[in-house]
XYZ file of C-alpha atoms in Angstrom:
645
model
C -7.292 18.419 -50.425
C -6.829 16.459 -47.230
C -8.311 17.346 -43.867
C -6.057 17.379 -40.834
C -7.045 14.706 -38.343
C -9.229 16.029 -35.550
C -7.588 16.278 -32.137
C -9.566 13.859 -29.968
C -7.366 14.145 -26.912
C -9.218 14.941 -23.668
C -8.633 18.311 -22.062
C -5.700 18.684 -19.725
C -6.929 18.034 -16.218
C -5.355 20.645 -13.905
C -2.789 19.317 -11.464
C -4.842 20.855 -8.642
C -7.850 18.797 -9.731
C -5.921 15.610 -10.349
C -4.297 15.550 -6.925
C -7.022 17.060 -4.791
C -8.265 14.958 -1.920
C -11.165 12.681 -2.941
C -14.603 13.972 -2.029
C -15.225 10.770 -0.068
C -13.147 7.674 0.733
C -12.838 4.793 3.212
C -16.565 4.426 3.872
C -17.791 1.784 6.331
C -20.963 0.874 8.160
C -21.426 0.842 11.920
C -21.734 -2.536 13.676
C -25.442 -1.919 14.324
C -26.038 -0.984 10.676
C -27.563 2.438 11.405
C -24.725 4.805 10.447
C -22.029 5.370 7.877
C -18.567 6.738 8.546
C -16.223 7.983 5.860
C -13.325 10.346 5.226
C -13.927 13.661 3.477
C -12.245 17.077 3.466
C -13.265 19.626 6.065
C -15.266 22.571 4.704
C -13.378 25.205 2.785
C -10.738 22.860 1.426
C -9.542 21.657 4.818
C -7.801 18.429 5.711
C -9.412 15.003 5.347
C -11.396 14.094 8.440
C -13.928 11.486 9.548
C -17.626 12.221 9.050
C -20.616 10.229 10.347
C -24.211 10.218 9.121
C -27.331 8.087 9.286
C -27.725 5.242 6.850
C -30.441 7.086 4.900
C -28.994 10.589 5.249
C -26.876 12.624 2.829
C -23.601 14.424 3.296
C -25.572 17.572 4.086
C -26.770 15.770 7.233
C -23.337 14.365 8.127
C -21.322 15.491 11.135
C -17.578 16.030 11.032
C -16.309 14.132 14.071
C -12.540 14.618 13.789
C -10.924 18.012 13.418
C -7.317 17.616 12.369
C -6.039 20.725 10.620
C -2.389 19.815 10.054
C -2.562 16.351 8.477
C -5.489 14.410 7.094
C -6.906 11.361 8.847
C -6.528 8.102 6.932
C -7.453 5.285 9.374
C -10.360 4.974 11.784
C -12.229 2.221 13.660
C -15.809 1.747 14.808
C -16.133 0.388 18.348
C -18.785 -1.815 19.940
C -20.062 1.231 21.852
C -22.132 3.564 19.631
C -20.727 6.543 21.513
C -17.055 6.119 20.612
C -15.000 6.073 17.429
C -11.216 5.630 17.283
C -8.735 6.915 14.752
C -4.978 6.749 14.216
C -2.800 9.780 13.582
C 0.913 10.516 13.387
C 2.826 13.810 13.295
C 3.734 15.170 9.863
C 4.285 11.717 8.408
C 6.710 10.396 11.052
C 4.629 7.166 11.436
C 4.520 7.427 15.229
C 0.853 6.461 15.240
C -1.322 7.271 18.278
C -4.882 6.132 19.035
C -7.329 9.023 19.408
C -10.894 8.780 20.728
C -13.853 10.709 19.368
C -17.081 11.176 21.342
C -19.896 10.835 18.800
C -22.296 12.339 21.364
C -20.117 15.460 21.445
C -18.421 15.533 18.018
C -17.292 19.128 18.422
C -15.130 18.311 21.418
C -11.385 17.758 20.865
C -10.271 14.168 20.334
C -8.432 12.479 23.191
C -5.011 10.884 22.639
C -5.321 7.524 24.414
C -1.695 6.494 23.781
C 0.440 9.558 24.629
C 3.851 7.990 24.023
C 7.239 9.561 23.438
C 8.676 10.137 19.966
C 9.888 6.906 18.364
C 7.064 4.821 19.858
C 3.928 3.952 17.951
C 0.738 1.923 17.780
C 0.990 -0.983 15.346
C -2.546 -2.338 15.462
C -5.997 -2.320 17.046
C -8.278 -5.337 17.319
C -11.656 -6.011 18.842
C -11.992 -7.943 22.090
C -15.542 -9.353 22.061
C -15.232 -10.876 25.550
C -14.692 -7.415 27.055
C -17.194 -4.911 25.638
C -15.858 -1.374 25.562
C -12.292 -2.641 25.272
C -9.841 -3.137 22.418
C -6.395 -4.690 22.232
C -3.644 -2.301 21.170
C -0.207 -3.432 20.041
C 2.407 -0.751 20.648
C 5.960 -0.103 21.789
C 6.190 2.437 24.627
C 9.821 1.327 24.732
C 10.965 1.570 21.083
C 12.490 -1.929 21.170
C 9.656 -3.842 22.895
C 6.384 -4.629 21.182
C 3.675 -5.397 23.742
C -0.115 -5.747 23.806
C -2.369 -3.653 26.047
C -6.071 -3.640 26.844
C -7.489 -0.206 26.253
C -10.678 0.812 28.052
C -12.133 3.155 25.488
C -14.335 5.177 27.839
C -11.736 5.796 30.558
C -8.567 5.603 28.457
C -7.030 3.166 30.945
C -4.273 0.991 29.472
C -3.656 -2.391 31.110
C -0.806 -4.704 30.096
C -2.328 -7.725 28.377
C 0.729 -9.537 27.029
C 4.395 -8.735 27.312
C 6.171 -10.024 24.230
C 9.308 -11.722 25.501
C 10.680 -11.995 21.959
C 11.027 -8.746 20.006
C 9.856 -10.265 16.711
C 6.866 -12.201 18.074
C 3.310 -11.560 16.904
C 0.587 -13.134 19.047
C -2.941 -13.806 17.847
C -5.738 -13.918 20.404
C -9.054 -15.708 20.420
C -12.247 -13.803 21.110
C -11.738 -14.099 24.844
C -8.345 -12.428 24.513
C -6.445 -15.649 25.223
C -3.214 -16.158 23.251
C -3.807 -18.870 20.644
C -1.044 -18.659 18.014
C 2.278 -16.924 17.653
C 4.603 -16.158 14.768
C 8.259 -15.344 15.379
C 11.091 -14.183 13.140
C 14.175 -16.229 13.989
C 17.782 -15.057 13.925
C 18.459 -17.087 10.774
C 15.666 -15.330 8.880
C 12.996 -18.017 9.126
C 9.431 -17.482 10.342
C 7.976 -19.965 12.820
C 4.304 -20.497 13.651
C 3.394 -22.034 16.985
C 0.227 -22.949 18.847
C -0.047 -21.610 22.384
C -1.706 -23.946 24.892
C -4.377 -22.036 26.792
C -3.630 -23.741 30.116
C 0.144 -23.812 30.318
C 0.955 -21.041 27.870
C 3.539 -23.335 26.296
C 4.268 -23.059 22.575
C 4.179 -25.962 20.124
C 5.936 -25.418 16.802
C 3.546 -26.027 13.903
C 5.237 -24.633 10.799
C 8.552 -23.074 9.798
C 9.057 -21.202 6.522
C 12.005 -19.524 4.834
C 12.013 -15.775 5.437
C 13.541 -15.095 2.014
C 10.346 -16.426 0.429
C 8.347 -14.002 2.585
C 10.603 -10.925 2.689
C 7.999 -8.708 4.343
C 6.414 -11.470 6.414
C 3.627 -14.003 6.047
C 0.291 -12.359 5.242
C -2.457 -12.580 6.166
C -2.524 -14.036 9.684
C -6.140 -14.472 10.777
C -7.637 -16.506 13.577
C -10.768 -18.509 12.767
C -13.912 -17.640 14.706
C -13.610 -20.691 16.965
C -9.946 -20.000 17.694
C -9.020 -23.492 16.538
C -7.354 -22.533 13.276
C -4.938 -19.987 11.855
C -5.385 -18.703 8.300
C -2.132 -17.732 6.597
C -0.857 -17.112 3.094
C 1.896 -19.649 2.342
C 3.591 -21.420 -0.530
C 3.562 -25.237 -0.630
C 6.492 -26.715 1.328
C 7.556 -28.682 -1.717
C 8.045 -26.480 -4.819
C 6.917 -29.451 -6.887
C 3.450 -28.929 -5.389
C 3.185 -25.403 -6.719
C 4.779 -21.978 -6.897
C 1.856 -19.777 -5.884
C 0.752 -18.298 -2.588
C -2.403 -19.947 -1.205
C -4.622 -19.318 1.796
C -4.308 -22.267 4.182
C -5.690 -23.172 7.600
C -3.303 -24.521 10.235
C -5.039 -26.517 12.930
C -4.232 -25.535 16.509
C -4.375 -29.045 17.899
C -2.705 -31.074 15.174
C -0.841 -28.625 12.958
C -2.594 -30.125 9.936
C -2.895 -27.791 6.967
C -5.959 -27.433 4.787
C -6.135 -25.288 1.666
C -8.918 -22.738 2.115
C -8.495 -20.836 -1.159
C -6.174 -21.393 -4.110
C -6.327 -20.467 -7.780
C -4.103 -22.422 -10.118
C -1.423 -20.198 -11.621
C -2.246 -17.214 -9.394
C -1.017 -16.036 -6.014
C -2.884 -14.539 -3.097
C -2.775 -10.745 -3.422
C -1.095 -9.448 -0.275
C -0.246 -5.921 -1.444
C -3.194 -4.537 0.544
C -1.343 -5.342 3.777
C 1.005 -2.431 2.970
C -1.838 0.048 3.445
C -4.548 -1.524 5.653
C -7.918 0.154 5.331
C -6.873 1.917 2.133
C -6.048 -0.883 -0.322
C -8.197 -4.001 -0.701
C -7.137 -6.687 1.806
C -6.057 -10.177 0.736
C -8.988 -11.653 2.652
C -12.375 -9.956 2.959
C -13.999 -10.520 6.356
C -17.215 -9.702 8.166
C -17.460 -7.619 11.368
C -16.486 -10.609 13.498
C -13.417 -11.344 11.363
C -14.828 -14.415 9.636
C -13.238 -14.881 6.176
C -15.637 -14.362 3.300
C -13.505 -14.232 0.155
C -9.862 -14.071 -0.921
C -8.258 -11.852 -3.527
C -5.786 -13.251 -6.082
C -3.391 -11.590 -8.518
C -4.443 -11.726 -12.163
C -4.666 -9.417 -15.162
C -7.694 -8.126 -13.327
C -7.798 -9.084 -9.635
C -9.744 -12.286 -9.023
C -12.052 -12.695 -6.024
C -12.519 -16.257 -4.778
C -15.487 -16.780 -2.432
C -14.669 -18.800 0.694
C -17.873 -18.665 2.756
C -20.879 -20.253 0.980
C -23.147 -17.891 2.910
C -21.409 -14.939 1.289
C -21.835 -16.313 -2.232
C -25.297 -14.785 -2.878
C -24.133 -11.465 -1.451
C -21.097 -11.469 -3.723
C -23.201 -12.475 -6.709
C -25.349 -9.375 -6.198
C -22.419 -7.067 -5.450
C -20.666 -8.152 -8.629
C -23.561 -6.776 -10.693
C -23.082 -3.245 -9.335
C -19.867 -2.433 -11.193
C -17.769 -3.590 -14.115
C -14.772 -3.231 -11.811
C -13.585 -5.684 -9.162
C -14.784 -5.809 -5.560
C -12.274 -3.913 -3.428
C -13.005 -3.089 0.202
C -16.019 -4.393 2.105
C -17.812 -3.524 5.335
C -20.945 -5.010 6.848
C -23.029 -4.723 9.986
C -23.022 -7.386 12.682
C -26.201 -8.912 11.265
C -24.679 -9.365 7.808
C -27.603 -7.501 6.302
C -26.184 -4.201 5.071
C -22.955 -4.052 3.077
C -20.787 -1.136 1.983
C -18.569 -2.070 -0.952
C -16.024 -0.285 -3.109
C -14.774 -1.395 -6.487
C -11.381 -1.118 -8.135
C -11.473 0.087 -11.713
C -8.820 1.443 -14.038
C -10.826 4.514 -15.089
C -13.544 4.982 -12.460
C -11.912 4.741 -9.030
C -13.428 3.766 -5.721
C -17.159 4.020 -6.417
C -18.956 3.048 -3.199
C -22.283 1.207 -2.987
C -24.687 0.295 -0.197
C -26.438 -3.063 -0.540
C -29.228 -4.402 1.677
C -29.266 -8.183 1.389
C -32.635 -8.466 3.135
C -34.472 -6.258 0.642
C -32.159 -6.771 -2.340
C -31.915 -3.008 -2.792
C -28.661 -1.313 -3.715
C -27.738 2.308 -4.257
C -24.615 4.208 -5.149
C -23.329 6.144 -2.155
C -20.215 7.999 -3.251
C -17.908 8.814 -6.098
C -14.531 10.033 -4.882
C -14.094 12.257 -7.936
C -17.593 13.081 -9.191
C -16.286 15.631 -11.698
C -13.957 13.076 -13.335
C -15.252 11.593 -16.602
C -14.111 7.961 -16.887
C -14.129 8.384 -20.671
C -11.250 10.844 -20.323
C -9.188 8.326 -18.379
C -6.857 5.879 -20.102
C -7.426 2.110 -19.976
C -4.779 0.068 -18.165
C -3.868 -2.906 -20.331
C -2.164 -6.027 -18.921
C 0.840 -7.115 -21.023
C 3.559 -9.732 -20.600
C 6.953 -10.577 -22.082
C 10.045 -12.573 -21.062
C 13.080 -11.120 -19.344
C 16.415 -11.740 -21.026
C 16.943 -14.846 -18.868
C 13.472 -16.172 -19.689
C 11.706 -15.161 -16.448
C 8.111 -14.219 -17.335
C 7.384 -10.548 -16.638
C 3.924 -9.078 -16.213
C 3.259 -5.379 -16.698
C 0.550 -2.792 -17.276
C 0.547 -0.395 -20.215
C -1.424 2.845 -20.107
C -1.644 4.751 -23.390
C -2.881 8.332 -23.750
C -6.446 8.741 -24.989
C -6.996 10.219 -28.446
C -3.420 9.695 -29.634
C -2.068 7.159 -32.109
C -0.095 4.714 -29.930
C 3.104 5.004 -31.946
C 6.497 6.447 -31.082
C 5.273 8.131 -27.902
C 7.279 9.536 -25.025
C 7.318 6.766 -22.423
C 7.572 6.969 -18.648
C 8.594 3.792 -16.856
C 6.891 4.009 -13.438
C 8.596 1.710 -10.922
C 6.724 0.562 -7.818
C 8.181 0.679 -4.330
C 8.929 -2.145 -1.951
C 10.520 -3.801 -3.832
C 8.235 -6.453 -2.291
C 4.978 -5.104 -3.669
C 3.381 -5.161 -7.090
C 1.401 -3.035 -9.494
C -2.196 -4.109 -10.021
C -4.971 -3.376 -12.469
C -6.879 -0.422 -11.093
C -6.872 3.335 -10.913
C -3.300 4.664 -10.712
C -3.108 8.470 -10.318
C 0.483 8.628 -11.566
C -0.297 6.663 -14.719
C -3.478 8.615 -15.443
C -1.782 11.967 -14.898
C 1.121 11.125 -17.177
C -1.179 9.655 -19.846
C -3.291 12.825 -19.702
C -0.085 14.709 -20.504
C 0.504 12.549 -23.579
C 2.946 9.969 -22.218
C 2.714 6.231 -22.547
C 3.170 4.658 -19.109
C 4.643 1.232 -18.428
C 4.572 -0.427 -14.993
C 6.453 -3.722 -14.809
C 6.387 -6.256 -12.003
C 10.112 -6.924 -12.103
C 11.671 -9.864 -10.229
C 11.275 -9.393 -6.491
C 7.711 -8.171 -6.954
C 5.154 -10.120 -4.964
C 2.050 -11.669 -6.462
C 3.670 -13.825 -9.141
C 4.915 -16.790 -7.160
C 7.857 -17.881 -5.059
C 10.295 -18.155 -7.975
C 9.569 -14.598 -9.088
C 10.203 -13.153 -5.620
C 13.388 -15.060 -4.839
C 14.874 -14.433 -8.292
C 15.741 -10.978 -6.910
C 18.144 -12.237 -4.220
C 21.460 -10.455 -4.771
C 20.119 -8.716 -7.881
C 19.659 -5.089 -6.808
C 21.163 -2.954 -9.590
C 21.594 -6.246 -11.444
C 18.879 -8.442 -12.946
C 16.195 -6.344 -11.235
C 17.382 -3.393 -13.303
C 17.717 -5.562 -16.412
C 14.022 -6.395 -16.093
C 13.193 -2.690 -16.327
C 15.420 -2.280 -19.374
C 13.825 -5.336 -20.983
C 10.397 -3.790 -20.413
C 11.475 -0.580 -22.154
C 12.963 -2.575 -25.033
C 9.663 -4.434 -25.383
C 7.703 -1.158 -25.574
C 10.111 0.197 -28.185
C 9.975 -3.009 -30.232
C 6.168 -2.891 -30.179
C 6.336 0.617 -31.599
C 4.711 2.290 -28.603
C 7.767 4.192 -27.384
C 10.319 6.526 -28.908
C 13.653 5.109 -27.699
C 15.084 8.620 -27.346
C 12.227 9.842 -25.146
C 12.077 7.409 -22.241
C 11.857 8.604 -18.646
C 11.904 6.735 -15.334
C 9.903 7.671 -12.229
C 9.636 5.863 -8.904
C 9.173 6.261 -5.185
C 11.000 4.499 -2.323
C 12.549 1.410 -3.950
C 11.251 2.881 -7.212
C 13.297 6.000 -6.455
C 16.342 3.779 -5.976
C 15.541 2.146 -9.330
C 15.381 5.574 -10.972
C 18.796 6.463 -9.541
C 20.198 3.099 -10.668
C 18.803 3.870 -14.094
C 20.782 7.098 -14.408
C 23.989 5.676 -12.897
C 24.282 2.080 -14.106
C 22.836 3.010 -17.532
C 23.423 6.781 -17.809
C 22.566 6.930 -21.520
C 19.299 4.966 -21.377
C 16.870 7.513 -19.902
C 16.189 11.045 -21.073
C 14.796 12.161 -17.699
C 14.359 10.723 -14.212
C 12.359 11.415 -11.046
C 13.549 10.070 -7.689
C 10.779 10.325 -5.082
C 12.015 9.522 -1.545
C 14.416 6.985 -3.018
C 17.421 5.153 -1.597
C 20.828 6.382 -2.731
C 23.030 4.453 -0.256
C 21.846 0.934 0.611
C 24.095 0.644 3.657
C 23.058 3.984 5.138
C 19.420 3.228 4.369
C 19.517 0.052 6.444
C 21.494 1.640 9.257
C 19.000 4.464 9.633
C 15.807 2.401 9.699
C 13.981 2.521 13.065
C 15.850 0.211 15.484
C 12.901 -2.132 16.029
C 12.936 -3.104 12.346
C 16.389 -4.717 12.385
C 15.309 -8.163 13.679
C 12.771 -8.375 10.838
C 15.340 -7.784 8.090
C 17.080 -11.169 8.110
C 14.755 -12.683 5.520
C 14.239 -9.419 3.650
C 16.851 -6.740 3.112
C 19.730 -8.752 4.592
C 18.917 -11.727 2.337
C 18.344 -9.702 -0.804
C 20.776 -6.786 -0.467
C 23.140 -7.598 2.410
C 23.868 -6.661 6.006
C 25.891 -3.435 6.285
C 27.469 -4.667 9.520
C 29.308 -7.392 7.575
C 32.197 -5.656 5.769
C 32.223 -7.692 2.569
C 28.440 -7.353 2.252
C 28.645 -3.629 2.914
C 31.212 -3.323 0.123
C 28.843 -5.075 -2.286
C 25.965 -2.840 -1.179
C 28.044 0.269 -1.827
C 28.922 -1.049 -5.273
C 25.165 -1.258 -5.979
C 24.397 2.165 -4.469
C 23.777 5.160 -6.741
C 25.728 7.451 -4.393
C 28.884 5.497 -5.270
C 28.257 6.035 -8.986
C 26.868 9.567 -8.866
C 29.708 10.862 -11.036
C 28.052 9.046 -13.965
C 24.820 11.012 -13.731
C 24.160 13.322 -16.653
C 20.437 12.668 -17.054
C 18.121 15.542 -16.034
C 17.005 14.608 -12.513
C 14.200 15.702 -10.191
C 14.408 14.633 -6.521
C 11.576 14.899 -3.957
C 11.778 14.066 -0.254
C 9.760 14.314 2.963
C 11.748 15.794 5.840
C 10.168 13.446 8.408
C 10.687 10.221 6.480
C 11.697 7.450 8.898
C 12.011 4.789 6.208
C 14.262 6.580 3.720
C 15.774 9.447 5.685
C 16.344 12.847 4.128
C 20.097 12.269 3.974
C 19.491 9.735 1.194
C 18.243 12.549 -1.053
C 20.452 15.299 0.374
C 23.601 13.346 -0.410
C 22.771 12.526 -4.018
C 21.731 16.127 -4.676
C 24.888 17.494 -3.022
C 27.084 15.181 -5.090
C 25.555 16.551 -8.297
C 25.661 20.178 -7.276
C 29.320 19.840 -6.339
C 29.953 18.856 -9.979
C 27.747 21.632 -11.293
C 25.148 19.173 -12.605
C 21.659 20.753 -12.556
C 19.175 18.951 -10.304
C 15.782 20.121 -9.036
C 15.184 19.262 -5.368
C 11.871 19.481 -3.519
C 11.733 18.974 0.256
C 8.443 19.021 2.182
C 8.936 19.834 5.865
C 5.553 18.401 6.877
C 5.753 15.052 5.090
C 7.174 11.594 5.677
C 7.591 8.670 3.272
C 5.629 10.172 0.402
C 3.553 13.331 0.207
C 0.032 13.161 1.666
C -1.061 16.800 1.879
C -2.657 18.050 -1.353
C -0.577 21.221 -1.604
C 2.597 19.144 -1.496
C 1.296 16.700 -4.076
C 0.378 19.597 -6.346
C 3.867 21.067 -5.945
C 5.449 17.697 -6.739
C 3.361 16.907 -9.803
C 3.710 20.378 -11.244
C 7.448 19.775 -11.114
C 7.048 16.278 -12.612
C 4.918 17.719 -15.415
C 7.513 20.404 -16.230
C 10.361 17.932 -15.995
C 8.955 15.377 -18.400
C 7.458 17.973 -20.749
C 10.870 19.632 -21.056
C 12.910 16.487 -21.556
C 10.471 14.006 -23.141
C 7.868 16.174 -24.834
C 4.175 15.684 -24.241
C 1.680 18.208 -22.978
C 2.062 20.670 -20.144
C -0.521 22.907 -18.493
C 2.096 25.651 -18.446
C 2.108 25.599 -22.254
C -1.627 25.038 -22.713
């Protein structure tokens, strides 16, 4: 008599638990080292807001200092005045960011909007201005087509023009006195030029010119050295024979000479954090004054390369606190107290406080304290060649407690396309693995992080070789025995949503189910409906890779690669989700693909959130989405579902 194998699968984690707001996130220390700020939900399950407490206090002692009830706060800034804290907020995901001021001496008082601009205008960045205490520099566009810099007096709210950008694509970097020192400009032909600005005359001297197609979303980072004499940027070597990977280099203001600050052979600088500043780990970790401490590089597990010898003993101690990888970092002005988070595939965002003077360290926060890392699935780096020989790197997440054979597979496609998946905690992958699916995330050509050749191999390849890479990844998983070829789904947001729609149009018999989350259905319409100020930046990006819809022959090619043109081929069960206030991929992109299917009587589930933009941020909308995703894949791929548990 044989005994049936024991079911060792972890319990189903409820959707409401999986996609609840974290208990705590985005912690940082005040410049004077006496207080902590962080984001946590308001009492009673309210929106995420900023809380402040003393360095040795607990959350029970903390004070909620922002009071948004419609949309959670995600980005805030300490100031050099202990009375004031700033935060950024938009309206229902429309990305029209405004700067709001909080009075920490009167935290119950309403926040003050310091940049009350009209719809379509937004704040793009805030930076400290050490030479003028109580003041910050704010980059914004009161006129939607002009991007200018203003001095903001935090106490009075007075805005004073600091620099009028005469070129719409110029970015100016200032020294600590607020004097323009360097400038980068996107040119009409798609290149990016870096110039030094002479402090006396204001004249520009060209230092470096790079091809925009190699940097489709710009050159990142761009950091001024403390003395103002150098610019730190992430660039490829001019000569491909000298290397294919992105390095951190210093460009000298006076001579234009370049010095490599950080490079790791065979690995590129990890710039994906620039897509979500303050949320994802940055490519360069800095102290309060902006001095570079360490750089982050793409690898199977992210690699941190120390730049500042003075930071080395701090990093050595921090690295002992977690078996993950150092993520975000905050320190006081004295460089004594450090708040650090760590990326980890199964234990996300654990936050520590370290005192370098005493050597003491203590765990501050766990974003999901009720989540057992043992129930989470490891994320395994894998690699394989594309059909044309291009090396592809991917991450495989297999469900816990299940034999990894012949499983339903979900191919999760990242957005961008100029981004990349990294080793770390991925809610989508963990949720799907908890439901019994294998999850594969491939860094297809066009993804950043794997060198110049990998990025530029995507030029002209939307719905072409970029899609082939995804198919090759699925074929690899099937050949390895992980995936059942008849139970493969595809799921992606933004560009990933476009990839999902390409999957069910270009290859209508390949996928058993698909989810398009705020995805592009018409490349030409997508580019025409982007905010007007983005057009000058597209020459090296979308126009180089996909085409310019204002050029008829290129528009024709874009339409040939657009799912809306091929929607009559769709027979795969499809779920579509869209934010009504999305300014990147407008609602018409989803409306049109859904309408085309319904006109043919093809079933399609369509979720629209009226209070969301490019992706769902509010927990109730995320719960609604992932309940639908769970039902969709359980019905068409198999796997577990809480509705059947």
